[in-house]
CSV table of C-alpha atoms in Angstrom, one decimal:
chain,number,residue,atom,x,y,z
A,1,MET,CA,260.1,51.5,145.2
A,2,ASP,CA,262.8,49.2,146.5
A,3,GLY,CA,262.0,46.4,144.1
A,4,THR,CA,259.6,43.4,143.7
A,5,THR,CA,259.8,39.7,144.3
A,6,TYR,CA,257.9,36.5,143.3
A,7,ASN,CA,259.3,34.6,146.3
A,8,VAL,CA,256.2,34.6,148.4
A,9,LYS,CA,255.0,32.3,151.1
A,10,ILE,CA,251.6,32.8,152.7
A,11,TRP,CA,251.0,31.2,156.1
A,12,LYS,CA,247.9,30.3,158.1
A,13,THR,CA,246.1,33.1,159.8
A,14,ALA,CA,247.2,33.5,163.5
A,15,VAL,CA,244.4,34.0,166.1
A,16,TYR,CA,245.1,35.7,169.4
A,17,LYS,CA,242.3,35.7,171.9
A,18,GLY,CA,242.8,38.5,174.4
A,19,GLN,CA,240.6,39.6,177.4
A,20,ARG,CA,238.8,42.3,175.4
A,21,LYS,CA,238.9,41.1,171.8
A,22,THR,CA,240.2,38.5,169.4
A,23,THR,CA,242.7,39.5,166.7
A,24,HIS,CA,243.1,37.6,163.4
A,25,THR,CA,246.5,38.2,161.9
A,26,VAL,CA,247.4,37.4,158.3
A,27,ARG,CA,251.1,36.4,157.9
A,28,TRP,CA,253.2,36.1,154.8
A,29,GLU,CA,256.8,36.1,153.8
A,30,LEU,CA,258.7,37.9,151.0
A,31,ASP,CA,262.3,36.8,150.4
A,32,GLY,CA,262.6,35.7,154.0
A,33,ARG,CA,261.0,38.8,155.5
A,34,GLU,CA,257.8,38.3,157.5
A,35,TRP,CA,254.8,40.6,157.0
A,36,ARG,CA,251.7,40.9,159.2
A,37,ALA,CA,248.3,42.4,158.9
A,38,PRO,CA,245.9,42.3,161.9
A,39,PHE,CA,242.1,42.3,161.6
A,40,GLY,CA,239.3,42.5,164.1
A,41,THR,CA,237.2,39.7,162.5
A,42,LYS,CA,237.9,36.3,160.8
A,43,ALA,CA,236.0,37.4,157.7
A,44,LEU,CA,238.1,40.4,157.2
A,45,ALA,CA,241.3,38.4,157.7
A,46,ASP,CA,240.2,35.7,155.3
A,47,ALA,CA,239.2,38.2,152.6
A,48,PHE,CA,242.6,39.9,152.8
A,49,ARG,CA,244.4,36.5,152.8
A,50,SER,CA,242.4,35.5,149.8
A,51,GLU,CA,243.6,38.6,147.9
A,52,LEU,CA,247.2,37.7,148.6
A,53,VAL,CA,246.6,34.1,147.5
A,54,SER,CA,244.8,35.3,144.3
A,55,ALA,CA,247.8,37.6,143.6
A,56,THR,CA,250.3,34.7,143.8
A,57,ARG,CA,248.1,32.5,141.6
A,58,ARG,CA,248.0,35.2,139.0
A,59,GLY,CA,251.8,35.3,139.1
A,60,GLU,CA,251.8,38.8,140.4
A,61,ALA,CA,254.9,40.4,141.9
A,62,PHE,CA,254.9,41.7,145.4
A,63,SER,CA,256.5,45.0,146.5
A,64,LEU,CA,259.4,44.7,148.9
A,65,SER,CA,258.7,48.1,150.3
A,66,THR,CA,255.0,47.7,151.1
A,67,GLY,CA,254.7,43.9,151.3
A,68,ARG,CA,251.6,44.0,149.1
A,69,PRO,CA,250.9,42.8,145.6
A,70,VAL,CA,251.8,45.4,142.9
A,71,SER,CA,248.2,45.7,142.0
A,72,HIS,CA,247.5,47.3,145.4
A,73,GLN,CA,249.7,50.3,144.3
A,74,SER,CA,246.9,51.4,141.9
A,75,GLY,CA,245.1,52.7,144.9
A,76,ALA,CA,242.4,50.1,144.6
A,77,SER,CA,243.1,48.5,148.0
A,78,ALA,CA,242.7,51.9,149.7
A,79,VAL,CA,239.2,52.6,148.3
A,80,ASN,CA,236.1,50.9,149.7
A,81,TRP,CA,233.8,49.7,146.9
A,82,TYR,CA,230.7,51.1,148.7
A,83,ASP,CA,232.3,54.5,149.2
A,84,PHE,CA,233.3,54.5,145.5
A,85,ALA,CA,229.8,53.6,144.4
A,86,VAL,CA,228.3,56.4,146.4
A,87,GLN,CA,230.8,58.8,144.9
A,88,PHE,CA,230.0,57.6,141.4
A,89,THR,CA,226.3,58.0,142.0
A,90,ASP,CA,226.7,61.6,143.1
A,91,ALA,CA,228.9,62.4,140.1
A,92,GLN,CA,226.3,61.0,137.7
A,93,TRP,CA,223.2,62.3,139.4
A,94,HIS,CA,223.0,65.8,137.7
A,95,ARG,CA,224.1,64.4,134.4
A,96,THR,CA,221.4,61.9,134.0
A,97,GLY,CA,217.6,61.7,134.0
A,98,GLY,CA,215.3,59.9,136.4
A,99,ASN,CA,215.1,56.6,134.6
A,100,ASN,CA,218.8,56.4,134.2
A,101,ARG,CA,219.3,57.2,137.9
A,102,LYS,CA,216.9,54.4,138.8
A,103,ASN,CA,218.6,51.9,136.6
A,104,THR,CA,222.0,52.9,137.9
A,105,SER,CA,220.9,52.4,141.5
A,106,LYS,CA,219.6,48.9,140.7
A,107,ALA,CA,222.8,47.9,139.0
A,108,LEU,CA,225.0,49.2,141.8
A,109,MET,CA,222.7,47.5,144.4
A,110,THR,CA,223.3,44.1,142.8
A,111,THR,CA,227.0,44.7,142.4
A,112,THR,CA,227.4,45.8,146.1
A,113,VAL,CA,225.6,42.7,147.4
A,114,ALA,CA,228.0,40.6,145.3
A,115,LEU,CA,231.0,42.4,146.8
A,116,LEU,CA,230.1,41.9,150.5
A,117,ARG,CA,232.6,39.9,152.5
A,118,THR,CA,229.8,38.1,154.3
A,119,PRO,CA,226.1,37.8,153.8
A,120,PRO,CA,223.8,39.8,156.1
A,121,VAL,CA,222.9,38.1,159.3
A,122,ALA,CA,221.5,40.9,161.5
A,123,PHE,CA,219.4,42.3,158.6
A,124,ARG,CA,217.0,40.7,156.1
A,125,PRO,CA,218.5,40.6,152.6
A,126,VAL,CA,215.4,42.4,151.2
A,127,ASP,CA,216.0,45.3,153.7
A,128,VAL,CA,219.7,45.5,152.6
A,129,ARG,CA,218.7,45.7,148.9
A,130,THR,CA,216.0,48.3,149.6
A,131,ALA,CA,218.4,50.4,151.7
A,132,LEU,CA,221.0,50.3,148.9
A,133,ARG,CA,218.5,50.9,146.0
A,134,GLU,CA,216.3,53.6,147.6
A,135,PHE,CA,218.8,55.5,149.7
A,136,ALA,CA,222.5,54.7,149.3
A,137,PHE,CA,222.5,55.2,145.6
A,138,ASN,CA,219.9,58.0,145.6
A,139,THR,CA,221.7,61.4,146.0
A,140,ARG,CA,218.6,63.3,147.0
A,141,ARG,CA,217.2,60.8,149.5
A,142,ARG,CA,220.4,59.6,151.2
A,143,PRO,CA,220.6,62.5,153.7
A,144,ASP,CA,217.1,61.7,154.9
A,145,ALA,CA,217.6,58.0,155.4
A,146,PRO,CA,215.8,56.7,158.6
A,147,PRO,CA,217.9,55.3,161.4
A,148,GLU,CA,217.3,51.7,160.6
A,149,VAL,CA,218.5,52.3,157.0
A,150,VAL,CA,221.6,54.2,158.2
A,151,ALA,CA,222.5,51.2,160.4
A,152,ILE,CA,222.2,48.9,157.4
A,153,LEU,CA,224.4,51.2,155.2
A,154,LYS,CA,227.1,51.5,157.9
A,155,TRP,CA,227.2,47.7,158.1
A,156,VAL,CA,227.5,47.5,154.3
A,157,GLU,CA,230.3,50.0,154.3
A,158,ARG,CA,232.2,48.0,156.8
A,159,ASN,CA,231.7,44.7,155.0
A,160,ALA,CA,232.2,45.8,151.4
A,161,LEU,CA,235.4,44.7,149.7
A,162,THR,CA,237.9,47.2,148.4
A,163,MET,CA,238.2,48.2,144.8
A,164,ALA,CA,241.1,45.7,144.6
A,165,ALA,CA,238.4,43.0,144.1
A,166,TRP,CA,238.1,44.2,140.5
A,167,GLU,CA,241.7,43.2,139.9
A,168,ASP,CA,240.7,39.6,140.6
A,169,PRO,CA,239.3,38.1,137.4
A,170,ALA,CA,237.4,35.4,139.3
A,171,LYS,CA,235.6,38.0,141.4
A,172,VAL,CA,234.7,40.0,138.3
A,173,GLU,CA,233.1,37.0,136.8
A,174,GLU,CA,231.2,36.4,140.0
A,175,VAL,CA,229.8,40.0,140.0
A,176,LEU,CA,228.8,39.7,136.3
A,177,ARG,CA,227.0,36.5,137.1
A,178,ALA,CA,225.0,38.3,139.8
A,179,LEU,CA,224.2,41.1,137.4
A,180,ASP,CA,223.0,38.7,134.8
A,181,SER,CA,220.6,36.9,137.1
A,182,LYS,CA,217.3,37.5,138.7
A,183,LEU,CA,216.8,37.1,142.5
A,184,ASP,CA,215.5,33.5,141.9
A,185,GLY,CA,218.8,32.7,140.1
A,186,THR,CA,217.3,32.5,136.6
A,187,ARG,CA,218.9,34.5,133.8
A,188,ALA,CA,217.7,38.0,133.3
A,189,ALA,CA,216.4,39.4,130.0
A,190,ALA,CA,219.1,40.2,127.4
A,191,SER,CA,218.1,43.9,127.4
A,192,SER,CA,218.5,44.1,131.2
A,193,ILE,CA,221.9,42.4,131.1
A,194,LYS,CA,223.1,44.7,128.4
A,195,ARG,CA,221.9,47.8,130.4
A,196,ASN,CA,223.5,46.6,133.7
A,197,ARG,CA,226.8,46.0,132.0
A,198,ARG,CA,226.7,49.3,130.3
A,199,ILE,CA,226.2,51.1,133.6
A,200,LEU,CA,228.9,49.1,135.3
A,201,ASN,CA,231.3,49.9,132.4
A,202,VAL,CA,230.7,53.6,133.0
A,203,ALA,CA,231.5,53.1,136.7
A,204,MET,CA,234.7,51.3,135.8
A,205,GLU,CA,235.8,54.0,133.4
A,206,TYR,CA,235.1,56.5,136.1
A,207,ALA,CA,237.4,54.5,138.4
A,208,VAL,CA,240.2,54.5,135.8
A,209,THR,CA,239.8,58.2,135.2
A,210,HIS,CA,240.2,58.9,138.9
A,211,ARG,CA,243.1,56.5,139.2
A,212,VAL,CA,241.4,54.1,141.4
A,213,LEU,CA,241.9,51.3,138.9
A,214,ARG,CA,244.7,51.0,136.3
A,215,ALA,CA,242.5,49.5,133.7
A,216,ASN,CA,238.8,48.6,133.0
A,217,PRO,CA,238.5,45.0,134.3
A,218,LEU,CA,235.2,44.2,132.4
A,219,PRO,CA,235.5,41.9,129.4
A,220,LYS,CA,235.4,43.5,126.0
A,221,GLY,CA,234.7,42.4,122.4
A,222,ARG,CA,232.4,39.8,121.0
A,223,GLY,CA,230.5,37.8,123.5
A,224,ALA,CA,231.0,40.3,126.4
A,225,ALA,CA,227.3,41.1,126.4
A,226,PRO,CA,224.3,39.3,124.9
A,227,LYS,CA,222.9,40.4,121.6
A,228,THR,CA,219.6,42.3,121.6
A,229,SER,CA,217.3,43.3,118.8
A,230,SER,CA,215.4,46.6,118.6
A,231,ALA,CA,213.2,45.4,115.8
A,232,VAL,CA,209.5,45.6,116.4
A,233,ASP,CA,207.6,42.3,116.8
A,234,LYS,CA,205.2,42.3,113.8
A,235,ARG,CA,202.6,40.5,115.9
A,236,SER,CA,202.2,43.6,118.1
A,237,LEU,CA,200.9,45.8,115.3
A,238,LEU,CA,197.2,46.6,115.0
A,239,ASN,CA,195.2,46.4,111.8
A,240,PRO,CA,192.6,49.2,111.2
A,241,GLU,CA,189.7,47.1,112.3
A,242,GLN,CA,191.4,46.1,115.6
A,243,ALA,CA,192.4,49.7,116.3
A,244,ALA,CA,188.9,51.0,115.6
A,245,ARG,CA,187.4,48.5,118.0
A,246,LEU,CA,189.9,49.3,120.8
A,247,LEU,CA,189.6,53.1,120.4
A,248,GLY,CA,185.8,52.8,120.1
A,249,TRP,CA,185.6,50.9,123.4
A,250,VAL,CA,187.8,53.5,125.1
A,251,ARG,CA,185.6,56.3,123.8
A,252,ARG,CA,182.5,54.7,125.4
A,253,ARG,CA,184.3,54.2,128.8
A,254,PRO,CA,182.2,56.0,131.4
A,255,ARG,CA,185.1,57.5,133.3
A,256,GLY,CA,187.4,59.8,131.2
A,257,GLY,CA,186.7,57.8,128.1
A,258,GLN,CA,186.5,60.8,125.7
A,259,ARG,CA,189.8,62.2,127.0
A,260,LEU,CA,191.6,58.9,126.8
A,261,HIS,CA,190.2,58.2,123.3
A,262,ALA,CA,191.7,61.4,122.1
A,263,PHE,CA,195.0,60.6,123.8
A,264,PHE,CA,195.2,57.1,122.1
A,265,ALA,CA,194.0,58.5,118.8
A,266,THR,CA,196.9,61.0,118.8
A,267,MET,CA,199.4,58.2,119.2
A,268,TYR,CA,197.7,56.1,116.5
A,269,TYR,CA,197.5,58.9,113.9
A,270,ALA,CA,200.6,60.9,114.7
A,271,GLY,CA,203.0,58.4,116.3
A,272,PRO,CA,204.4,60.4,119.2
A,273,ARG,CA,205.8,58.8,122.4
A,274,PRO,CA,203.5,58.6,125.4
A,275,GLU,CA,205.6,61.1,127.4
A,276,GLU,CA,205.4,63.6,124.5
A,277,VAL,CA,201.6,63.4,124.3
A,278,VAL,CA,201.3,63.9,128.1
A,279,ALA,CA,203.4,67.1,127.9
A,280,MET,CA,201.3,68.7,125.0
A,281,HIS,CA,199.3,71.9,125.5
A,282,VAL,CA,196.4,73.1,123.5
A,283,ARG,CA,198.5,75.7,121.8
A,284,ASP,CA,200.7,72.9,120.4
A,285,VAL,CA,197.9,71.8,118.1
A,286,ARG,CA,197.2,73.9,115.0
A,287,LEU,CA,193.7,73.0,113.8
A,288,PRO,CA,192.4,74.3,110.4
A,289,ASP,CA,189.1,76.2,110.1
A,290,GLU,CA,186.1,73.9,110.1
A,291,GLU,CA,185.2,75.2,106.6
A,292,ALA,CA,188.7,74.6,105.2
A,293,GLU,CA,189.0,72.1,102.4
A,294,ASP,CA,192.3,70.8,103.8
A,295,GLN,CA,191.5,69.3,107.2
A,296,TRP,CA,195.0,68.1,108.1
A,297,CYS,CA,196.2,69.6,111.5
A,298,GLU,CA,199.7,70.1,112.8
A,299,LEU,CA,201.1,68.9,116.1
A,300,MET,CA,204.2,70.5,117.6
A,301,PHE,CA,206.2,68.5,120.0
A,302,HIS,CA,208.9,70.3,122.0
A,303,MET,CA,208.8,68.6,125.5
A,304,ALA,CA,208.6,65.2,127.1
A,305,GLN,CA,207.5,64.4,130.6
A,306,PRO,CA,208.2,60.8,131.4
A,307,GLU,CA,206.9,59.3,134.6
A,308,VAL,CA,209.9,58.1,136.6
A,309,GLY,CA,208.7,58.3,140.2
A,310,LYS,CA,209.1,61.1,142.8
A,311,ASN,CA,212.1,59.5,144.4
A,312,TRP,CA,214.2,60.0,141.2
A,313,THR,CA,213.4,63.5,140.1
A,314,ASP,CA,215.2,66.7,141.4
A,315,ASP,CA,211.9,68.4,142.5
A,316,GLY,CA,210.2,65.3,144.0
A,317,GLU,CA,207.5,65.3,141.2
A,318,ILE,CA,206.4,62.0,139.6
A,319,HIS,CA,207.1,63.3,136.1
A,320,GLU,CA,210.4,64.6,134.9
A,321,GLN,CA,210.4,67.5,132.4
A,322,ARG,CA,213.0,67.3,129.6
A,323,GLY,CA,213.5,67.9,125.9
A,324,LEU,CA,212.7,65.6,123.1
A,325,LYS,CA,214.6,62.3,123.0
A,326,GLY,CA,217.9,62.5,121.1
A,327,ARG,CA,217.6,66.2,120.3
A,328,ALA,CA,218.8,69.5,121.7
A,329,ALA,CA,216.9,70.8,124.8
A,330,ASP,CA,215.1,73.5,122.8
A,331,ASP,CA,214.4,71.6,119.6
A,332,THR,CA,210.9,71.0,118.2
A,333,ARG,CA,209.2,68.5,115.9
A,334,VAL,CA,206.2,69.2,113.7
A,335,VAL,CA,204.0,66.2,112.7
A,336,PRO,CA,201.0,66.3,110.4
A,337,GLY,CA,197.7,65.1,111.9
A,338,HIS,CA,195.2,63.0,109.9
A,339,PRO,CA,191.8,64.7,109.2
A,340,SER,CA,190.3,62.1,111.5
A,341,LEU,CA,192.6,63.2,114.3
A,342,THR,CA,191.6,66.8,113.5
A,343,ARG,CA,188.0,66.0,114.1
A,344,ILE,CA,188.7,64.1,117.3
A,345,LEU,CA,191.0,66.8,118.8
A,346,ARG,CA,188.5,69.6,117.9
A,347,ALA,CA,185.7,67.8,119.6
A,348,HIS,CA,187.9,67.1,122.6
A,349,ILE,CA,189.0,70.7,123.0
A,350,GLN,CA,185.5,72.0,122.7
A,351,ALA,CA,184.0,69.4,125.1
A,352,GLU,CA,186.7,70.1,127.8
A,353,GLU,CA,186.5,73.9,127.2
A,354,LEU,CA,190.3,74.0,127.0
A,355,ARG,CA,192.3,77.3,126.6
A,356,PRO,CA,195.6,77.6,124.7
A,357,GLY,CA,197.7,77.4,127.8
A,358,ASP,CA,195.9,74.3,129.2
A,359,LEU,CA,197.3,70.8,129.1
A,360,LEU,CA,195.7,69.0,126.1
A,361,PHE,CA,195.2,65.8,128.1
A,362,HIS,CA,195.0,66.4,131.9
A,363,GLY,CA,194.2,64.1,134.7
A,364,GLU,CA,191.0,64.0,136.7
A,365,LYS,CA,192.3,66.5,139.2
A,366,GLY,CA,193.8,68.8,136.6
A,367,GLY,CA,197.4,67.7,136.7
A,368,LEU,CA,199.4,65.5,134.3
A,369,LEU,CA,197.7,62.4,133.1
A,370,ALA,CA,199.0,59.5,135.1
A,371,GLY,CA,200.7,56.6,133.4
A,372,SER,CA,198.8,54.1,135.6
A,373,VAL,CA,195.5,55.5,134.3
A,374,ILE,CA,196.7,55.3,130.7
A,375,ARG,CA,198.0,51.7,131.0
A,376,ARG,CA,194.9,50.5,133.0
A,377,ALA,CA,192.5,51.9,130.4
A,378,TRP,CA,194.4,50.3,127.5
A,379,ARG,CA,194.7,46.9,129.4
A,380,THR,CA,191.0,46.9,130.1
A,381,ALA,CA,190.2,47.8,126.5
A,382,ARG,CA,192.2,44.8,125.2
A,383,ALA,CA,190.6,42.5,127.6
A,384,GLU,CA,187.1,43.6,126.6
A,385,VAL,CA,187.6,43.8,122.8
A,386,LEU,CA,190.2,41.2,121.8
A,387,SER,CA,189.6,37.4,121.8
A,388,PRO,CA,191.3,35.4,124.5
A,389,ASP,CA,194.0,34.3,122.0
A,390,GLU,CA,194.5,37.9,120.8
A,391,PHE,CA,194.7,39.1,124.4
A,392,ALA,CA,197.3,36.6,125.3
A,393,SER,CA,199.4,37.5,122.2
A,394,PRO,CA,201.7,40.5,121.8
A,395,LEU,CA,198.9,42.3,119.7
A,396,GLY,CA,198.8,45.9,121.0
A,397,LYS,CA,200.0,44.7,124.4
A,398,ARG,CA,201.7,48.1,125.2
A,399,VAL,CA,200.4,51.6,124.7
A,400,TYR,CA,203.6,52.2,122.8
A,401,ASP,CA,202.4,49.7,120.1
A,402,LEU,CA,200.1,52.5,118.8
A,403,ARG,CA,203.2,54.5,117.9
A,404,HIS,CA,204.8,51.4,116.3
A,405,THR,CA,201.6,50.9,114.3
A,406,CYS,CA,201.5,54.5,113.1
A,407,LEU,CA,205.1,54.5,111.9
A,408,THR,CA,204.8,51.2,110.2
A,409,ASN,CA,201.6,52.4,108.4
A,410,TRP,CA,203.5,55.5,107.1
A,411,LEU,CA,206.3,53.3,105.8
A,412,ASN,CA,203.9,50.9,104.1
A,413,ASP,CA,202.0,53.8,102.6
A,414,GLY,CA,205.3,54.9,100.8
A,415,VAL,CA,206.3,57.8,102.9
A,416,PRO,CA,210.1,58.1,102.5
A,417,PRO,CA,212.0,56.8,105.5
A,418,ALA,CA,213.8,60.1,106.0
A,419,GLN,CA,210.4,61.9,106.4
A,420,VAL,CA,209.1,59.2,108.7
A,421,ALA,CA,212.2,59.5,110.8
A,422,GLU,CA,211.8,63.3,111.1
A,423,TRP,CA,208.1,63.0,112.2
A,424,ALA,CA,209.0,60.2,114.6
A,425,GLY,CA,212.0,61.9,116.2
A,426,ASN,CA,214.4,59.1,115.2
A,427,SER,CA,217.4,58.8,112.9
A,428,VAL,CA,217.0,57.0,109.6
A,429,PRO,CA,219.3,54.1,110.7
A,430,VAL,CA,217.4,53.6,114.0
A,431,LEU,CA,214.0,53.8,112.2
A,432,LEU,CA,215.0,51.1,109.7
A,433,ALA,CA,216.5,48.9,112.4
A,434,ILE,CA,213.3,49.0,114.3
A,435,TYR,CA,210.7,48.8,111.4
A,436,ALA,CA,212.4,47.2,108.4
A,437,ARG,CA,210.8,43.8,109.2
A,438,CYS,CA,207.3,45.3,109.3
A,439,ILE,CA,207.3,47.0,105.8
A,440,ALA,CA,204.9,45.1,103.6
A,441,GLY,CA,202.5,45.6,100.7
A,442,GLN,CA,205.2,46.4,98.1
A,443,LEU,CA,206.3,42.9,97.3
A,444,SER,CA,204.3,42.7,94.0
A,445,ASP,CA,205.8,45.9,92.7
A,446,LEU,CA,209.3,44.8,93.7
A,447,LYS,CA,208.9,41.4,91.9
A,448,GLN,CA,207.9,43.2,88.7
A,449,ARG,CA,211.0,45.4,88.9
A,450,ILE,CA,213.2,42.3,89.3
A,451,LEU,CA,211.5,40.6,86.4
A,452,ALA,CA,211.9,43.7,84.2
A,453,ARG,CA,215.6,43.2,84.4
A,454,GLY,CA,215.3,40.0,82.4
A,455,ASP,CA,216.9,36.7,82.6
A,456,LEU,CA,220.2,35.2,81.4
A,457,PRO,CA,220.6,35.3,77.5
A,458,VAL,CA,220.3,32.0,75.7
A,459,ILE,CA,223.8,30.8,74.6
A,460,ALA,CA,224.1,28.2,71.9
A,461,ASP,CA,225.9,25.0,72.7
């Protein structure tokens, strides 16, 4: 490097209109030496000139050997954002599951739209977003993109800014505002904002590791992302009478009612995640003899099959097979089943004439039970059983609230948190962070313990 200078003058863009094309040339001067950079469009020239102006406003030095701001020497100006985002997508694809792939694609789509030099004119904005979300940032589908999508993606690649945009604090703030907003301009949920920023942070660290950027440009520390709470809303928990009415209505449902009743009962009595119940086979349930005095059963969970959509799995199936959440791939979890659940599951297995290798809860056509069927049945049960006020409230609004209710009941019944965490497949800190506000029924005993300590002694004046 021959040295740097702060003596910079940036001139107006020169326009030359030839017979075949028009050239827009950005001109600037360093220590009396003129530099030029020609571009085929005004937008490209304005974007580059903006980068130079931003560098001078930041008080950044310019290289006397290249004529560019020192920040450009990081390699950022030579890397197109769209190309980088596609490379990052491919690098992450085999390391992550379907839901993570989908969320990454959505975050990169929003970021890419915010990093376009000009808004789309020849294409509808919704088509640009769809092309980015469903093909550009989907490693498996990208090679099969239809011609109209390929045309959109080529336009995006030509119009995307370089990675040098991340070295402009104002541009970083603009991108983060886009990530924090919905399409209508309103602020997104705090959980969505936190997730999007986490994904973008991984992308920036990838850029630093591969020497595209010199440092992660995203803000750090307090206030960088909104605070979120993982605690369960106590209003969503079901009392025994409400749970009985809901499960009873499902059982009487003409179409698949008995099967869905057993599915929901498993969640209510044993507290597994829905994707864990879907993956269960008959051999994963250990039922006692009907004559046995102890009618508690055992449920073994060793697999989960979340429904992520066929576009995001490796094999094109709707469900993705993986190990238990937060555990090793071949780990298992054994949970005791209430005698009432034993009775329900025994009747279900007999009625369906299931064999050990069969799915415990299968769909109407014999495959995995679809999430849409589960959610629709639960939503209809709430509408039929609950009052209008209860239906509008968070009470049992999600199928997952059956798990929340089960774990809360265990804690309120005095089961040690470490044991509940083991049955639930959580760590103790996570369990307490989620359910601490819902523990009840022990206040009287705790008050007596505090009173037993006594009060201050009486001291004579």
